[in-house]
Tab-separated table of C-alpha atoms in Angstrom:
chain	number	residue	atom	x	y	z
M	1	MET	CA	0.000	0.000	0.000
M	2	ILE	CA	2.737	2.461	0.929
M	3	LYS	CA	4.634	2.003	-2.329
M	4	TYR	CA	1.421	2.362	-4.321
M	5	ALA	CA	0.657	5.604	-2.484
M	6	PHE	CA	4.168	6.911	-3.192
M	7	VAL	CA	3.608	6.340	-6.904
M	8	LYS	CA	0.147	7.913	-6.907
M	9	VAL	CA	0.652	11.005	-4.726
M	10	GLY	CA	4.375	11.335	-3.985
M	11	ILE	CA	6.577	10.975	-0.908
M	12	GLY	CA	6.549	13.208	2.159
M	13	SER	CA	10.110	14.523	2.273
M	14	SER	CA	9.904	16.715	5.394
M	15	PRO	CA	8.483	16.166	8.901
M	16	LEU	CA	5.356	18.149	8.025
M	17	GLY	CA	5.075	16.435	4.653
M	18	ARG	CA	5.328	12.983	6.234
M	19	SER	CA	2.722	13.858	8.855
M	20	ALA	CA	0.345	15.115	6.167
M	21	PHE	CA	0.966	11.993	4.074
M	22	PHE	CA	0.219	9.511	6.862
M	23	ASN	CA	-2.826	11.466	8.028
M	24	SER	CA	-4.467	12.257	4.688
M	25	VAL	CA	-3.705	9.430	2.246
M	26	GLY	CA	-6.314	6.726	2.726
M	27	PHE	CA	-7.741	3.527	1.324
M	28	GLU	CA	-11.207	2.037	1.498
M	29	VAL	CA	-11.126	-0.993	3.779
M	30	GLY	CA	-14.301	-2.817	4.780
M	31	GLY	CA	-16.490	0.100	3.810
M	32	HIS	CA	-14.407	2.642	5.748
M	33	VAL	CA	-11.776	5.058	4.456
M	34	LEU	CA	-8.646	4.597	6.551
M	35	THR	CA	-5.458	6.631	6.405
M	36	PHE	CA	-2.092	5.054	7.157
M	37	ASP	CA	-2.305	6.602	10.635
M	38	ASP	CA	-5.771	5.088	11.094
M	39	LEU	CA	-4.508	1.656	10.054
M	40	GLU	CA	-1.452	1.655	12.315
M	41	ASN	CA	-2.561	3.582	15.388
M	42	GLY	CA	-6.328	3.241	15.128
M	43	VAL	CA	-6.684	-0.391	14.094
M	44	LEU	CA	-3.445	-2.259	14.893
M	45	ARG	CA	-2.510	-0.302	18.033
M	46	GLY	CA	-5.999	-0.365	19.480
M	47	ASN	CA	-6.779	3.324	18.900
M	48	HIS	CA	-3.683	4.765	20.583
M	49	LYS	CA	-2.210	8.166	19.860
M	50	ALA	CA	0.553	8.232	17.272
M	51	PRO	CA	4.003	9.322	18.494
M	52	TYR	CA	3.771	13.097	19.065
M	53	GLY	CA	0.053	12.858	18.281
M	54	THR	CA	-2.478	14.970	20.157
M	55	SER	CA	-5.541	12.763	19.807
M	56	LYS	CA	-6.602	9.222	19.082
M	57	PRO	CA	-7.356	8.396	15.429
M	58	PHE	CA	-10.934	7.413	16.253
M	59	SER	CA	-11.814	10.162	18.721
M	60	SER	CA	-15.596	9.868	18.692
M	61	LYS	CA	-17.510	7.056	20.388
M	62	GLU	CA	-19.846	7.132	17.390
M	63	ASP	CA	-16.988	6.499	14.946
M	64	GLY	CA	-17.873	3.258	13.137
M	65	ARG	CA	-14.186	2.473	12.692
M	66	LEU	CA	-13.787	1.831	16.416
M	67	LYS	CA	-15.077	-1.700	15.906
M	68	LEU	CA	-11.980	-2.372	13.781
M	69	ALA	CA	-9.552	-1.502	16.600
M	70	MET	CA	-7.607	-4.388	18.131
M	71	SER	CA	-8.438	-5.049	21.768
M	72	THR	CA	-4.768	-5.626	22.636
M	73	VAL	CA	-1.555	-4.407	21.024
M	74	ASP	CA	0.879	-6.987	19.644
M	75	HIS	CA	4.278	-5.264	19.749
M	76	ARG	CA	5.474	-7.461	16.894
M	77	LEU	CA	3.555	-5.259	14.481
M	78	HIS	CA	6.494	-2.842	14.693
M	79	PHE	CA	8.750	-5.480	13.149
M	80	ALA	CA	6.305	-5.924	10.281
M	81	LEU	CA	5.104	-2.472	9.201
M	82	ASN	CA	7.027	-0.723	6.458
M	83	CYS	CA	6.478	3.038	6.109
M	84	GLY	CA	8.628	3.370	2.990
M	85	ALA	CA	11.740	4.604	4.814
M	86	LYS	CA	15.163	2.957	4.649
M	87	SER	CA	15.102	2.331	8.408
M	88	SER	CA	11.760	0.497	8.215
M	89	PRO	CA	11.461	-3.273	8.575
M	90	PHE	CA	11.610	-5.255	5.334
M	91	VAL	CA	8.535	-5.426	3.127
M	92	ARG	CA	7.064	-8.912	3.379
M	93	ASP	CA	3.841	-10.818	2.836
M	94	PHE	CA	1.793	-12.171	5.729
M	95	THR	CA	-0.863	-14.866	5.723
M	96	ALA	CA	-3.775	-15.433	8.084
M	97	SER	CA	-2.898	-19.109	8.546
M	98	CYS	CA	0.759	-18.536	9.523
M	99	ILE	CA	0.727	-15.005	10.957
M	100	GLN	CA	2.159	-15.975	14.367
M	101	GLU	CA	5.206	-17.708	12.908
M	102	GLU	CA	5.666	-14.983	10.300
M	103	LEU	CA	5.650	-12.273	12.970
M	104	ARG	CA	8.151	-14.248	15.055
M	105	ILE	CA	10.496	-14.474	12.067
M	106	ALA	CA	10.059	-10.774	11.288
M	107	ALA	CA	10.936	-9.932	14.901
M	108	GLN	CA	14.066	-12.096	14.860
M	109	GLU	CA	15.271	-10.680	11.557
M	110	PHE	CA	14.746	-7.101	12.733
M	111	CYS	CA	16.631	-7.744	15.975
M	112	ASP	CA	19.422	-9.591	14.152
M	113	ASP	CA	20.302	-6.338	12.361
M	114	ASP	CA	22.887	-4.388	14.375
M	115	GLY	CA	21.377	-1.201	12.986
M	116	ASN	CA	18.250	-1.995	15.003
M	117	VAL	CA	19.565	-3.769	18.103
M	118	LEU	CA	23.216	-3.651	19.189
M	119	VAL	CA	24.833	-4.338	22.548
M	120	GLN	CA	28.162	-2.575	23.143
M	121	GLY	CA	29.545	-2.666	26.654
M	122	ASN	CA	26.733	-1.621	28.983
M	123	THR	CA	24.870	0.294	26.260
M	124	LEU	CA	22.000	-0.967	24.157
M	125	TYR	CA	21.707	0.850	20.817
M	126	LEU	CA	18.212	0.616	19.366
M	127	SER	CA	16.152	1.672	16.375
M	128	LYS	CA	14.242	4.892	16.916
M	129	ILE	CA	11.075	2.820	16.441
M	130	PHE	CA	11.504	1.539	20.009
M	131	SER	CA	11.575	5.086	21.344
M	132	TRP	CA	8.433	6.121	19.485
M	133	TYR	CA	6.466	3.026	20.521
M	134	MET	CA	8.011	2.270	23.912
M	135	GLU	CA	4.599	1.856	25.564
M	136	ASP	CA	3.856	-1.123	23.299
M	137	PHE	CA	6.891	-2.972	24.674
M	138	GLY	CA	6.867	-2.066	28.354
M	139	GLU	CA	6.866	0.692	30.931
M	140	ASN	CA	10.613	1.340	30.878
M	141	THR	CA	13.824	0.504	29.034
M	142	THR	CA	14.480	-2.581	31.173
M	143	GLU	CA	11.131	-4.086	30.191
M	144	LEU	CA	11.814	-3.121	26.570
M	145	ALA	CA	15.193	-4.887	26.695
M	146	SER	CA	13.592	-7.988	28.213
M	147	VAL	CA	11.103	-8.169	25.343
M	148	LEU	CA	13.836	-7.771	22.738
M	149	ALA	CA	15.896	-10.500	24.402
M	150	ARG	CA	13.199	-12.984	23.302
M	151	TYR	CA	14.002	-12.299	19.677
M	152	CYS	CA	17.783	-11.858	19.757
M	153	ARG	CA	19.922	-14.890	19.007
M	154	GLY	CA	23.438	-16.152	19.653
M	155	SER	CA	25.951	-13.851	21.342
M	156	LYS	CA	23.628	-10.868	21.040
M	157	SER	CA	20.991	-12.644	23.108
M	158	MET	CA	23.582	-13.706	25.685
M	159	ASN	CA	25.067	-10.202	25.990
M	160	LEU	CA	21.652	-8.574	26.296
M	161	LYS	CA	20.542	-10.981	29.008
M	162	LYS	CA	23.766	-10.270	30.942
M	163	LEU	CA	23.085	-6.555	30.659
M	164	ILE	CA	19.556	-6.998	31.995
M	165	ALA	CA	20.727	-9.248	34.846
M	166	ALA	CA	23.327	-6.661	35.861
M	167	GLY	CA	20.550	-4.066	36.154
M	168	SER	CA	22.511	-1.531	34.165
M	169	VAL	CA	20.627	-1.161	30.902
M	170	LYS	CA	21.634	2.114	29.275
M	171	VAL	CA	19.727	2.759	26.035
M	172	LYS	CA	20.577	5.040	23.139
M	173	PHE	CA	18.280	5.380	20.155
M	174	ASN	CA	19.732	5.583	16.659
M	175	ASN	CA	18.806	8.233	14.138
M	176	TYR	CA	16.030	7.155	11.779
M	177	ASP	CA	16.736	7.244	8.033
M	178	TRP	CA	13.584	8.560	6.358
M	179	GLY	CA	15.188	8.323	2.921
M	180	SER	CA	13.536	6.247	0.224
M	181	ASP	CA	15.030	3.749	-2.186
M	182	ALA	CA	13.155	5.513	-4.994
M	183	SER	CA	15.614	7.130	-7.396
M	184	ASP	CA	13.089	9.552	-8.863
M	185	PHE	CA	9.974	10.675	-7.014
M	186	ALA	CA	7.549	13.548	-6.597
M	187	SER	CA	7.231	15.315	-3.260
M	188	PHE	CA	3.892	14.802	-1.578
M	189	SER	CA	1.507	17.738	-1.245
M	190	ALA	CA	-1.656	17.344	0.826
M	191	GLY	CA	-3.440	19.678	-1.560
M	192	SER	CA	-2.990	17.185	-4.381
M	193	VAL	CA	-4.935	14.408	-2.650
M	194	LYS	CA	-8.395	13.952	-4.113
M	195	ALA	CA	-10.765	11.110	-3.351
M	196	ASP	CA	-11.814	8.898	-6.222
M	197	THR	CA	-15.574	8.945	-5.811
M	198	SER	CA	-16.432	7.661	-9.286
M	199	ARG	CA	-17.413	4.228	-7.981
M	200	PHE	CA	-20.071	5.797	-5.752
M	201	SER	CA	-21.806	7.856	-8.458
């Protein structure tokens, strides 16, 4: 969906442009028009505020989209969602029949990458994603580290568990690369988004 939207309306290349893109570009799903923010924070995150957001996506009790919101948040969604940026998780297909195993694999692959999870001395270097969505993983950095330890393997897993056991988890979050792999693209402008209503006429 994200790549299709990039082709159709362009890519948000500034903080304001990205915010406008995620909050105004939408798709019809189950009879409701949902933006990317609605899909991630409204549906998958159980109607939680987006990072730096001021309100929930579905703010009215009468909003029919509320019935689509998950009752609990599965933190593994953050290993699966691709927002089109270089620092995003890999694009992959998921199936209803194997979703649990597929999410487990996505989590392991994301944590295997030293650009996302790296233990050096007593410092844990993490993707900025974990800063933005900390509440989905735990109440503090120690709980976050304990969750990530489930998905790390080999020496990384061993070193992270030692860090947690020592009670000295120091976390630093890496810069997020919002760049795109697209070699030629148009910049997104919210004013250029127009709904295709032809199918309703």
